[in-house]
PDB file of C-alpha atoms and ligand atoms in Angstrom:
ATOM      1  CA  MET P   1      -2.849   1.105 -18.667  1.00 63.00           C
ATOM      2  CA  SER P   2       0.768   2.290 -19.192  1.00 67.00           C
ATOM      3  CA  SER P   3       3.285   0.854 -16.727  1.00 75.00           C
ATOM      4  CA  PRO P   4       5.123   3.111 -14.270  1.00 82.00           C
ATOM      5  CA  LEU P   5       8.783   3.793 -14.870  1.00 85.00           C
ATOM      6  CA  SER P   6      11.310   1.259 -13.588  1.00 87.00           C
ATOM      7  CA  PRO P   7      13.868   2.432 -10.993  1.00 85.00           C
ATOM      8  CA  THR P   8      16.453   2.894 -13.787  1.00 90.00           C
ATOM      9  CA  GLU P   9      14.014   4.865 -15.953  1.00 91.00           C
ATOM     10  CA  THR P  10      12.972   6.928 -12.942  1.00 91.00           C
ATOM     11  CA  ARG P  11      16.598   7.753 -12.139  1.00 90.00           C
ATOM     12  CA  ALA P  12      17.246   8.647 -15.809  1.00 92.00           C
ATOM     13  CA  LEU P  13      14.162  10.868 -15.965  1.00 93.00           C
ATOM     14  CA  LEU P  14      15.096  12.645 -12.729  1.00 94.00           C
ATOM     15  CA  GLU P  15      18.605  13.182 -14.082  1.00 93.00           C
ATOM     16  CA  SER P  16      17.292  14.604 -17.364  1.00 94.00           C
ATOM     17  CA  LEU P  17      15.122  16.976 -15.334  1.00 93.00           C
ATOM     18  CA  GLY P  18      18.118  17.895 -13.200  1.00 93.00           C
ATOM     19  CA  HIS P  19      16.066  16.891 -10.180  1.00 95.00           C
ATOM     20  CA  ARG P  20      17.004  15.105  -6.985  1.00 95.00           C
ATOM     21  CA  PRO P  21      14.092  13.704  -4.920  1.00 96.00           C
ATOM     22  CA  VAL P  22      13.359  16.181  -2.109  1.00 96.00           C
ATOM     23  CA  LYS P  23      12.993  14.324   1.178  1.00 94.00           C
ATOM     24  CA  ASN P  24      10.880  16.841   3.033  1.00 94.00           C
ATOM     25  CA  LEU P  25       8.399  16.914   0.110  1.00 97.00           C
ATOM     26  CA  GLY P  26       8.061  13.137   0.551  1.00 96.00           C
ATOM     27  CA  GLN P  27       9.260  12.469  -2.990  1.00 97.00           C
ATOM     28  CA  ASN P  28       9.146   8.672  -3.064  1.00 97.00           C
ATOM     29  CA  PHE P  29       7.819   7.894  -6.531  1.00 97.00           C
ATOM     30  CA  LEU P  30       5.782   4.819  -7.354  1.00 96.00           C
ATOM     31  CA  ILE P  31       7.615   2.334  -9.540  1.00 95.00           C
ATOM     32  CA  ASP P  32       5.376  -0.717  -9.130  1.00 95.00           C
ATOM     33  CA  GLY P  33       2.688  -1.366 -11.709  1.00 93.00           C
ATOM     34  CA  ASN P  34       0.735  -3.711  -9.467  1.00 94.00           C
ATOM     35  CA  ILE P  35       0.290  -1.060  -6.791  1.00 96.00           C
ATOM     36  CA  VAL P  36      -0.830   1.524  -9.325  1.00 96.00           C
ATOM     37  CA  ARG P  37      -3.309  -0.997 -10.792  1.00 95.00           C
ATOM     38  CA  LYS P  38      -4.516  -1.977  -7.327  1.00 96.00           C
ATOM     39  CA  SER P  39      -5.063   1.646  -6.320  1.00 97.00           C
ATOM     40  CA  LEU P  40      -7.228   2.270  -9.394  1.00 96.00           C
ATOM     41  CA  GLU P  41      -9.068  -0.992  -8.909  1.00 96.00           C
ATOM     42  CA  ILE P  42     -10.029  -0.423  -5.284  1.00 97.00           C
ATOM     43  CA  ALA P  43     -10.888   3.200  -6.033  1.00 98.00           C
ATOM     44  CA  LYS P  44     -13.290   1.850  -8.719  1.00 97.00           C
ATOM     45  CA  ILE P  45     -12.434   4.694 -11.072  1.00 97.00           C
ATOM     46  CA  GLU P  46     -14.941   5.110 -13.892  1.00 96.00           C
ATOM     47  CA  PRO P  47     -14.875   7.436 -16.908  1.00 97.00           C
ATOM     48  CA  SER P  48     -15.853  11.006 -15.980  1.00 96.00           C
ATOM     49  CA  ASP P  49     -15.200  10.467 -12.252  1.00 98.00           C
ATOM     50  CA  ASN P  50     -13.916  13.616 -10.590  1.00 98.00           C
ATOM     51  CA  VAL P  51     -10.688  12.653  -8.786  1.00 98.00           C
ATOM     52  CA  ILE P  52      -8.425  14.728  -6.567  1.00 98.00           C
ATOM     53  CA  GLU P  53      -4.755  13.826  -6.488  1.00 98.00           C
ATOM     54  CA  VAL P  54      -2.161  15.386  -4.197  1.00 98.00           C
ATOM     55  CA  GLY P  55       1.399  15.439  -5.540  1.00 98.00           C
ATOM     56  CA  PRO P  56       1.448  14.019  -9.073  1.00 98.00           C
ATOM     57  CA  GLY P  57       5.246  13.927  -8.943  1.00 97.00           C
ATOM     58  CA  LEU P  58       6.448  12.202 -12.139  1.00 97.00           C
ATOM     59  CA  GLY P  59       2.831  11.592 -13.148  1.00 96.00           C
ATOM     60  CA  THR P  60       2.558   7.827 -12.582  1.00 95.00           C
ATOM     61  CA  LEU P  61      -0.810   7.724 -10.792  1.00 96.00           C
ATOM     62  CA  THR P  62      -1.995  10.754 -12.772  1.00 97.00           C
ATOM     63  CA  GLN P  63      -1.449   8.890 -16.057  1.00 95.00           C
ATOM     64  CA  ALA P  64      -3.318   5.847 -14.801  1.00 96.00           C
ATOM     65  CA  LEU P  65      -6.236   7.996 -13.610  1.00 97.00           C
ATOM     66  CA  LEU P  66      -6.397   9.772 -16.958  1.00 97.00           C
ATOM     67  CA  ASP P  67      -6.157   6.452 -18.821  1.00 96.00           C
ATOM     68  CA  ALA P  68      -9.212   5.349 -16.861  1.00 97.00           C
ATOM     69  CA  GLY P  69     -11.027   8.440 -18.179  1.00 97.00           C
ATOM     70  CA  ALA P  70     -11.099  10.431 -14.922  1.00 98.00           C
ATOM     71  CA  ASN P  71     -11.357  14.172 -14.641  1.00 98.00           C
ATOM     72  CA  VAL P  72      -8.306  14.768 -12.423  1.00 98.00           C
ATOM     73  CA  TYR P  73      -7.703  17.762 -10.137  1.00 98.00           C
ATOM     74  CA  SER P  74      -4.074  17.584  -9.110  1.00 98.00           C
ATOM     75  CA  ILE P  75      -1.843  19.837  -7.011  1.00 98.00           C
ATOM     76  CA  GLU P  76       1.961  19.825  -7.056  1.00 98.00           C
ATOM     77  CA  LYS P  77       4.157  21.995  -4.825  1.00 98.00           C
ATOM     78  CA  ASP P  78       7.451  21.317  -6.567  1.00 98.00           C
ATOM     79  CA  ARG P  79       7.720  23.767  -9.445  1.00 97.00           C
ATOM     80  CA  ARG P  80      10.051  21.590 -11.526  1.00 95.00           C
ATOM     81  CA  LEU P  81       7.777  18.556 -11.242  1.00 97.00           C
ATOM     82  CA  ALA P  82       4.692  20.650 -12.075  1.00 98.00           C
ATOM     83  CA  GLU P  83       6.515  21.859 -15.198  1.00 97.00           C
ATOM     84  CA  HIS P  84       7.374  18.276 -16.090  1.00 96.00           C
ATOM     85  CA  ILE P  85       3.697  17.258 -15.754  1.00 97.00           C
ATOM     86  CA  ARG P  86       2.614  20.173 -17.956  1.00 96.00           C
ATOM     87  CA  LYS P  87       5.025  19.017 -20.677  1.00 95.00           C
ATOM     88  CA  MET P  88       4.045  15.347 -20.512  1.00 94.00           C
ATOM     89  CA  GLU P  89       2.025  13.694 -23.239  1.00 92.00           C
ATOM     90  CA  LEU P  90      -0.906  12.527 -21.197  1.00 91.00           C
ATOM     91  CA  SER P  91      -3.768  10.212 -22.034  1.00 87.00           C
ATOM     92  CA  SER P  92      -6.666  12.087 -23.597  1.00 89.00           C
ATOM     93  CA  ASN P  93      -9.225   9.615 -22.144  1.00 95.00           C
ATOM     94  CA  GLY P  94      -9.530  11.939 -19.177  1.00 95.00           C
ATOM     95  CA  GLN P  95      -8.806  15.565 -18.393  1.00 97.00           C
ATOM     96  CA  LEU P  96      -6.120  17.007 -16.153  1.00 98.00           C
ATOM     97  CA  ASN P  97      -6.524  20.221 -14.162  1.00 98.00           C
ATOM     98  CA  LEU P  98      -3.104  20.881 -12.669  1.00 98.00           C
ATOM     99  CA  LEU P  99      -2.575  23.426  -9.910  1.00 98.00           C
ATOM    100  CA  GLU P 100       0.921  24.425  -8.855  1.00 98.00           C
ATOM    101  CA  GLY P 101       0.791  25.135  -5.133  1.00 98.00           C
ATOM    102  CA  ASP P 102       0.600  23.751  -1.619  1.00 98.00           C
ATOM    103  CA  ALA P 103      -2.043  21.132  -0.757  1.00 98.00           C
ATOM    104  CA  MET P 104      -2.264  22.677   2.686  1.00 98.00           C
ATOM    105  CA  ASP P 105      -3.595  25.877   1.046  1.00 98.00           C
ATOM    106  CA  PHE P 106      -5.695  23.990  -1.521  1.00 98.00           C
ATOM    107  CA  PRO P 107      -6.574  20.601   0.046  1.00 98.00           C
ATOM    108  CA  LEU P 108      -9.098  19.937  -2.741  1.00 98.00           C
ATOM    109  CA  ALA P 109      -6.559  20.767  -5.473  1.00 98.00           C
ATOM    110  CA  GLY P 110      -8.781  23.406  -7.057  1.00 97.00           C
ATOM    111  CA  LEU P 111     -11.915  21.240  -7.389  1.00 98.00           C
ATOM    112  CA  PRO P 112     -14.719  23.634  -8.414  1.00 97.00           C
ATOM    113  CA  ALA P 113     -17.125  24.424  -5.588  1.00 96.00           C
ATOM    114  CA  ASP P 114     -20.126  23.121  -7.512  1.00 97.00           C
ATOM    115  CA  VAL P 115     -18.665  19.587  -7.835  1.00 97.00           C
ATOM    116  CA  SER P 116     -20.162  17.532  -5.021  1.00 94.00           C
ATOM    117  CA  HIS P 117     -19.316  14.001  -6.210  1.00 98.00           C
ATOM    118  CA  PHE P 118     -15.609  13.248  -6.144  1.00 98.00           C
ATOM    119  CA  LYS P 119     -13.038  10.692  -5.075  1.00 98.00           C
ATOM    120  CA  ILE P 120      -9.503  11.136  -3.790  1.00 98.00           C
ATOM    121  CA  VAL P 121      -6.631   8.964  -5.012  1.00 98.00           C
ATOM    122  CA  ALA P 122      -3.145   9.923  -3.876  1.00 98.00           C
ATOM    123  CA  ASN P 123       0.268   8.764  -2.889  1.00 98.00           C
ATOM    124  CA  LEU P 124       0.456  11.382  -0.188  1.00 98.00           C
ATOM    125  CA  PRO P 125       3.545  13.289   0.865  1.00 96.00           C
ATOM    126  CA  TYR P 126       3.861  11.709   4.334  1.00 93.00           C
ATOM    127  CA  ALA P 127       4.781  14.964   6.125  1.00 94.00           C
ATOM    128  CA  ILE P 128       1.373  16.535   5.458  1.00 97.00           C
ATOM    129  CA  SER P 129      -0.914  13.538   5.583  1.00 96.00           C
ATOM    130  CA  THR P 130      -2.399  14.237   9.021  1.00 95.00           C
ATOM    131  CA  PRO P 131      -2.976  18.017   8.726  1.00 96.00           C
ATOM    132  CA  TRP P 132      -4.218  17.563   5.140  1.00 98.00           C
ATOM    133  CA  MET P 133      -6.613  14.855   6.339  1.00 97.00           C
ATOM    134  CA  GLU P 134      -7.921  17.241   9.041  1.00 95.00           C
ATOM    135  CA  SER P 135      -8.717  19.773   6.279  1.00 96.00           C
ATOM    136  CA  ILE P 136     -10.486  17.106   4.184  1.00 97.00           C
ATOM    137  CA  ILE P 137     -12.593  15.970   7.148  1.00 94.00           C
ATOM    138  CA  ASN P 138     -13.786  19.543   7.667  1.00 93.00           C
ATOM    139  CA  GLY P 139     -14.556  20.234   4.022  1.00 95.00           C
ATOM    140  CA  PRO P 140     -16.889  18.731   1.402  1.00 96.00           C
ATOM    141  CA  THR P 141     -17.078  14.931   1.836  1.00 96.00           C
ATOM    142  CA  PRO P 142     -15.509  12.725  -0.880  1.00 98.00           C
ATOM    143  CA  GLN P 143     -17.272   9.478  -1.917  1.00 98.00           C
ATOM    144  CA  SER P 144     -14.089   7.594  -1.187  1.00 98.00           C
ATOM    145  CA  MET P 145     -10.374   8.030  -0.546  1.00 98.00           C
ATOM    146  CA  THR P 146      -7.663   5.646  -1.765  1.00 98.00           C
ATOM    147  CA  LEU P 147      -4.458   6.727  -0.121  1.00 98.00           C
ATOM    148  CA  MET P 148      -0.860   5.633   0.112  1.00 98.00           C
ATOM    149  CA  LEU P 149       0.186   6.649   3.598  1.00 97.00           C
ATOM    150  CA  GLN P 150       2.947   6.205   6.104  1.00 97.00           C
ATOM    151  CA  LYS P 151       1.955   2.985   7.925  1.00 96.00           C
ATOM    152  CA  GLU P 152       1.860   4.763  11.273  1.00 96.00           C
ATOM    153  CA  ALA P 153      -0.548   7.432  10.007  1.00 96.00           C
ATOM    154  CA  ALA P 154      -2.787   4.762   8.449  1.00 96.00           C
ATOM    155  CA  GLN P 155      -2.821   2.944  11.798  1.00 96.00           C
ATOM    156  CA  ARG P 156      -3.891   6.102  13.614  1.00 96.00           C
ATOM    157  CA  PHE P 157      -6.595   6.837  11.023  1.00 97.00           C
ATOM    158  CA  VAL P 158      -8.202   3.415  11.313  1.00 96.00           C
ATOM    159  CA  ALA P 159      -7.478   2.647  14.989  1.00 96.00           C
ATOM    160  CA  ALA P 160     -10.238   1.138  17.119  1.00 97.00           C
ATOM    161  CA  SER P 161     -11.157   2.534  20.544  1.00 97.00           C
ATOM    162  CA  GLY P 162      -9.215   0.938  23.358  1.00 96.00           C
ATOM    163  CA  THR P 163      -5.948   0.878  21.375  1.00 96.00           C
ATOM    164  CA  LYS P 164      -2.867   3.050  21.785  1.00 94.00           C
ATOM    165  CA  GLN P 165      -3.229   4.553  18.293  1.00 96.00           C
ATOM    166  CA  PHE P 166      -6.834   5.640  18.856  1.00 97.00           C
ATOM    167  CA  GLY P 167      -7.047   9.425  18.933  1.00 97.00           C
ATOM    168  CA  SER P 168      -9.028  12.426  17.804  1.00 97.00           C
ATOM    169  CA  ILE P 169      -8.171  11.917  14.094  1.00 97.00           C
ATOM    170  CA  SER P 170      -9.469   8.332  14.302  1.00 97.00           C
ATOM    171  CA  ILE P 171     -12.790   9.640  15.653  1.00 98.00           C
ATOM    172  CA  PHE P 172     -13.213  12.481  13.148  1.00 98.00           C
ATOM    173  CA  LEU P 173     -12.318  10.251  10.192  1.00 97.00           C
ATOM    174  CA  GLN P 174     -14.285   7.160  11.157  1.00 98.00           C
ATOM    175  CA  ALA P 175     -17.375   9.229  11.990  1.00 98.00           C
ATOM    176  CA  ALA P 176     -17.580   9.989   8.243  1.00 97.00           C
ATOM    177  CA  PHE P 177     -15.818   7.050   6.589  1.00 98.00           C
ATOM    178  CA  GLU P 178     -15.563   3.288   6.916  1.00 96.00           C
ATOM    179  CA  VAL P 179     -12.338   1.498   6.248  1.00 90.00           C
ATOM    180  CA  SER P 180     -12.903  -1.055   3.511  1.00 83.00           C
ATOM    181  CA  GLN P 181      -9.334  -2.133   2.687  1.00 87.00           C
ATOM    182  CA  SER P 182      -5.847  -1.749   4.112  1.00 90.00           C
ATOM    183  CA  HIS P 183      -2.684  -3.251   2.581  1.00 94.00           C
ATOM    184  CA  ASN P 184       0.950  -3.056   3.602  1.00 96.00           C
ATOM    185  CA  VAL P 185       3.144  -1.907   0.738  1.00 98.00           C
ATOM    186  CA  ALA P 186       6.824  -2.820   0.421  1.00 97.00           C
ATOM    187  CA  GLY P 187       9.472  -0.092   0.271  1.00 97.00           C
ATOM    188  CA  SER P 188      10.694  -1.597  -3.028  1.00 96.00           C
ATOM    189  CA  CYS P 189       7.532  -0.224  -4.718  1.00 96.00           C
ATOM    190  CA  PHE P 190       9.020   3.281  -4.491  1.00 96.00           C
ATOM    191  CA  TYR P 191      12.075   5.156  -5.723  1.00 95.00           C
ATOM    192  CA  PRO P 192      13.834   6.137  -3.570  1.00 96.00           C
ATOM    193  CA  LYS P 193      12.741   3.638  -0.903  1.00 96.00           C
ATOM    194  CA  PRO P 194      11.055   5.459   2.003  1.00 96.00           C
ATOM    195  CA  ASP P 195      12.637   5.148   5.469  1.00 94.00           C
ATOM    196  CA  VAL P 196       9.235   4.221   6.887  1.00 96.00           C
ATOM    197  CA  GLY P 197       6.604   1.541   6.186  1.00 97.00           C
ATOM    198  CA  SER P 198       3.714   2.330   3.830  1.00 98.00           C
ATOM    199  CA  SER P 199       0.049   1.286   3.660  1.00 97.00           C
ATOM    200  CA  LEU P 200      -2.564   1.603   0.961  1.00 98.00           C
ATOM    201  CA  LEU P 201      -5.871   2.486   2.562  1.00 98.00           C
ATOM    202  CA  HIS P 202      -9.341   2.626   1.072  1.00 98.00           C
ATOM    203  CA  LEU P 203     -12.007   4.585   2.923  1.00 97.00           C
ATOM    204  CA  LYS P 204     -15.657   4.766   1.832  1.00 97.00           C
ATOM    205  CA  VAL P 205     -18.101   7.405   2.972  1.00 97.00           C
ATOM    206  CA  ARG P 206     -20.525   6.076   5.590  1.00 97.00           C
ATOM    207  CA  LYS P 207     -24.249   5.949   4.910  1.00 96.00           C
ATOM    208  CA  ASP P 208     -24.725   8.539   7.640  1.00 95.00           C
ATOM    209  CA  PRO P 209     -21.430  10.507   7.672  1.00 96.00           C
ATOM    210  CA  TYR P 210     -21.080  12.760  10.689  1.00 97.00           C
ATOM    211  CA  LYS P 211     -18.984  15.908  10.789  1.00 96.00           C
ATOM    212  CA  PHE P 212     -18.035  17.173  14.251  1.00 97.00           C
ATOM    213  CA  PRO P 213     -18.540  20.914  14.790  1.00 96.00           C
ATOM    214  CA  LYS P 214     -15.306  22.841  15.353  1.00 95.00           C
ATOM    215  CA  SER P 215     -15.944  23.465  19.049  1.00 96.00           C
ATOM    216  CA  ASP P 216     -16.528  19.732  19.690  1.00 97.00           C
ATOM    217  CA  ARG P 217     -13.331  18.904  17.837  1.00 96.00           C
ATOM    218  CA  THR P 218     -11.459  21.259  20.169  1.00 96.00           C
ATOM    219  CA  LEU P 219     -12.902  19.580  23.260  1.00 97.00           C
ATOM    220  CA  ILE P 220     -12.131  16.067  21.932  1.00 97.00           C
ATOM    221  CA  ARG P 221      -8.559  17.031  21.066  1.00 96.00           C
ATOM    222  CA  ASP P 222      -8.157  18.456  24.614  1.00 95.00           C
ATOM    223  CA  LEU P 223      -9.465  15.221  26.154  1.00 96.00           C
ATOM    224  CA  PHE P 224      -6.890  13.218  24.197  1.00 97.00           C
ATOM    225  CA  LYS P 225      -4.010  15.494  25.232  1.00 95.00           C
ATOM    226  CA  GLN P 226      -4.169  13.772  28.630  1.00 93.00           C
ATOM    227  CA  ARG P 227      -5.271  10.408  27.425  1.00 90.00           C
ATOM    228  CA  ARG P 228      -4.310   8.556  30.634  1.00 88.00           C
ATOM    229  CA  LYS P 229      -6.634  10.739  32.726  1.00 94.00           C
ATOM    230  CA  GLN P 230     -10.271   9.942  33.461  1.00 96.00           C
ATOM    231  CA  MET P 231     -12.935  11.558  31.267  1.00 96.00           C
ATOM    232  CA  GLY P 232     -14.927  12.721  34.301  1.00 96.00           C
ATOM    233  CA  SER P 233     -12.095  14.657  35.899  1.00 96.00           C
ATOM    234  CA  LEU P 234     -10.971  16.166  32.562  1.00 97.00           C
ATOM    235  CA  LEU P 235     -14.508  17.314  31.750  1.00 97.00           C
ATOM    236  CA  ARG P 236     -14.982  18.827  35.238  1.00 96.00           C
ATOM    237  CA  LYS P 237     -11.766  20.862  34.851  1.00 96.00           C
ATOM    238  CA  SER P 238     -12.531  22.038  31.313  1.00 95.00           C
ATOM    239  CA  SER P 239     -14.114  25.438  30.649  1.00 95.00           C
ATOM    240  CA  HIS P 240     -15.710  24.207  27.425  1.00 95.00           C
ATOM    241  CA  PRO P 241     -19.441  25.097  27.287  1.00 95.00           C
ATOM    242  CA  LYS P 242     -20.524  21.484  26.629  1.00 95.00           C
ATOM    243  CA  THR P 243     -18.818  19.792  29.587  1.00 96.00           C
ATOM    244  CA  ASN P 244     -21.943  19.572  31.813  1.00 96.00           C
ATOM    245  CA  GLU P 245     -23.977  18.158  28.951  1.00 96.00           C
ATOM    246  CA  TRP P 246     -21.338  15.554  28.223  1.00 97.00           C
ATOM    247  CA  LEU P 247     -21.041  14.550  31.877  1.00 97.00           C
ATOM    248  CA  LYS P 248     -24.817  14.111  32.059  1.00 97.00           C
ATOM    249  CA  MET P 249     -24.876  12.171  28.821  1.00 96.00           C
ATOM    250  CA  LEU P 250     -22.099   9.797  29.975  1.00 97.00           C
ATOM    251  CA  ASN P 251     -24.082   9.146  33.145  1.00 96.00           C
ATOM    252  CA  GLY P 252     -27.203   8.575  31.078  1.00 96.00           C
ATOM    253  CA  LEU P 253     -25.361   6.045  28.930  1.00 95.00           C
ATOM    254  CA  SER P 254     -24.088   4.347  32.109  1.00 96.00           C
ATOM    255  CA  ILE P 255     -20.479   5.020  31.099  1.00 97.00           C
ATOM    256  CA  ASP P 256     -18.235   5.167  34.173  1.00 97.00           C
ATOM    257  CA  LEU P 257     -16.732   8.666  34.527  1.00 97.00           C
ATOM    258  CA  LYS P 258     -13.427   6.990  35.364  1.00 97.00           C
ATOM    259  CA  THR P 259     -13.246   5.771  31.729  1.00 97.00           C
ATOM    260  CA  ARG P 260     -10.414   7.259  29.650  1.00 97.00           C
ATOM    261  CA  SER P 261     -11.116   9.003  26.354  1.00 96.00           C
ATOM    262  CA  GLU P 262      -9.352   6.287  24.353  1.00 96.00           C
ATOM    263  CA  GLN P 263     -11.870   3.720  25.607  1.00 97.00           C
ATOM    264  CA  ILE P 264     -14.945   5.547  24.257  1.00 97.00           C
ATOM    265  CA  GLY P 265     -16.119   4.247  20.875  1.00 97.00           C
ATOM    266  CA  ILE P 266     -16.905   6.345  17.754  1.00 97.00           C
ATOM    267  CA  ASP P 267     -20.675   6.046  18.064  1.00 96.00           C
ATOM    268  CA  THR P 268     -20.614   7.346  21.621  1.00 97.00           C
ATOM    269  CA  TRP P 269     -18.476  10.332  20.569  1.00 98.00           C
ATOM    270  CA  ILE P 270     -21.051  11.058  17.861  1.00 98.00           C
ATOM    271  CA  ARG P 271     -23.874  10.822  20.418  1.00 97.00           C
ATOM    272  CA  LEU P 272     -22.028  13.180  22.762  1.00 97.00           C
ATOM    273  CA  SER P 273     -21.494  15.663  19.938  1.00 97.00           C
ATOM    274  CA  ARG P 274     -25.111  15.460  18.797  1.00 95.00           C
ATOM    275  CA  SER P 275     -26.379  16.140  22.342  1.00 88.00           C
TER     276      SER P 275
HETATM  277  N1  SAM C 301       2.110  10.690  -7.223  1.00 84.36           N
HETATM  278  C1  SAM C 301       3.509  10.428  -7.404  1.00 84.36           C
HETATM  279  C2  SAM C 301       3.749   8.929  -7.375  1.00 84.36           C
HETATM  280  O1  SAM C 301       2.896   8.241  -6.845  1.00 84.36           O
HETATM  281  O2  SAM C 301       4.788   8.486  -7.828  1.00 84.36           O
HETATM  282  C3  SAM C 301       4.393  11.174  -6.415  1.00 84.36           C
HETATM  283  C4  SAM C 301       4.043  10.930  -4.976  1.00 84.36           C
HETATM  284  S1  SAM C 301       5.228  11.547  -3.863  1.00 84.36           S
HETATM  285  C5  SAM C 301       4.983  10.438  -2.471  1.00 84.36           C
HETATM  286  C6  SAM C 301       4.508  13.028  -3.181  1.00 84.36           C
HETATM  287  C7  SAM C 301       4.380  14.213  -4.146  1.00 84.36           C
HETATM  288  O3  SAM C 301       3.738  15.267  -3.452  1.00 84.36           O
HETATM  289  C8  SAM C 301       5.682  14.756  -4.659  1.00 84.36           C
HETATM  290  O4  SAM C 301       5.579  14.984  -6.037  1.00 84.36           O
HETATM  291  C9  SAM C 301       5.853  16.080  -3.903  1.00 84.36           C
HETATM  292  O5  SAM C 301       6.583  17.056  -4.634  1.00 84.36           O
HETATM  293  C10 SAM C 301       4.428  16.482  -3.715  1.00 84.36           C
HETATM  294  N2  SAM C 301       4.183  17.366  -2.531  1.00 84.36           N
HETATM  295  C11 SAM C 301       4.842  17.362  -1.356  1.00 84.36           C
HETATM  296  N3  SAM C 301       4.314  18.245  -0.479  1.00 84.36           N
HETATM  297  C12 SAM C 301       3.279  18.816  -1.149  1.00 84.36           C
HETATM  298  C13 SAM C 301       2.352  19.836  -0.791  1.00 84.36           C
HETATM  299  N4  SAM C 301       2.366  20.374   0.419  1.00 84.36           N
HETATM  300  N5  SAM C 301       1.422  20.179  -1.698  1.00 84.36           N
HETATM  301  C14 SAM C 301       1.402  19.614  -2.942  1.00 84.36           C
HETATM  302  N6  SAM C 301       2.255  18.662  -3.349  1.00 84.36           N
HETATM  303  C15 SAM C 301       3.203  18.270  -2.453  1.00 84.36           C
END
């Protein structure tokens, strides 16, 4: 596998492209070979795997994925970086399908609709990681996701019930995926160094992945808007059509109606939604 560019080489390349990293596009490029190797290793990339990548940037992860023989679907918003990727001499072990555009419009980076088996490997632009994840959760389910994320977002995604970070995104994500690995990643692995901490997260699809219907997602989000309030009183005040069913179900499960939403575990949310 080719090594990523060093900080000096990255700076020189950016200069030759006449490009300054754009902060609000989260342009913190990977410069650490171990992290690139680790990402590929935990993603268990095999030849012919279909892999979605968001934001190829200078092509570091993309190269490694292609080296491993993957069929990569990648989307880049920055026109200059997309042009750079198009001009790169890339490994011919795999195949690159590059889309220039916004991952919020094309969360699956142009993956053909008839491809049902795919993985996601990405060093995500931190500003879009939560809304992009919401789109992924509501679309076709990947086999796994190996993601570099802002530490705070990773904590919210994998949070357990009863913790401050536990929220609707934790429920929607963990109903479909199990967290198999999570590593803190030092700022020195990126150029430029991000202002926030980073985590590498590996999520595997559950044996019985559950996708919440849209209307249930709305109710759950509403319940978490007032997370300090009791579930019973929030449900009684809500005009959502399922509130009576959920109140009955909580009673049936002997869950005190004074319980707060953040204390209810994933499996109970799934049972409520399935009712
Ligand atoms: N994959 C490269 C790496 O690991 O070095 C770059 C990762 S960098 C954290 C994020 C990349 O996502 C940048 O190339 C940025 O231009 C791109 N990007 C930011 N927002 C985007 C969006 N909404 N849609 C697609 N790409 C985006």
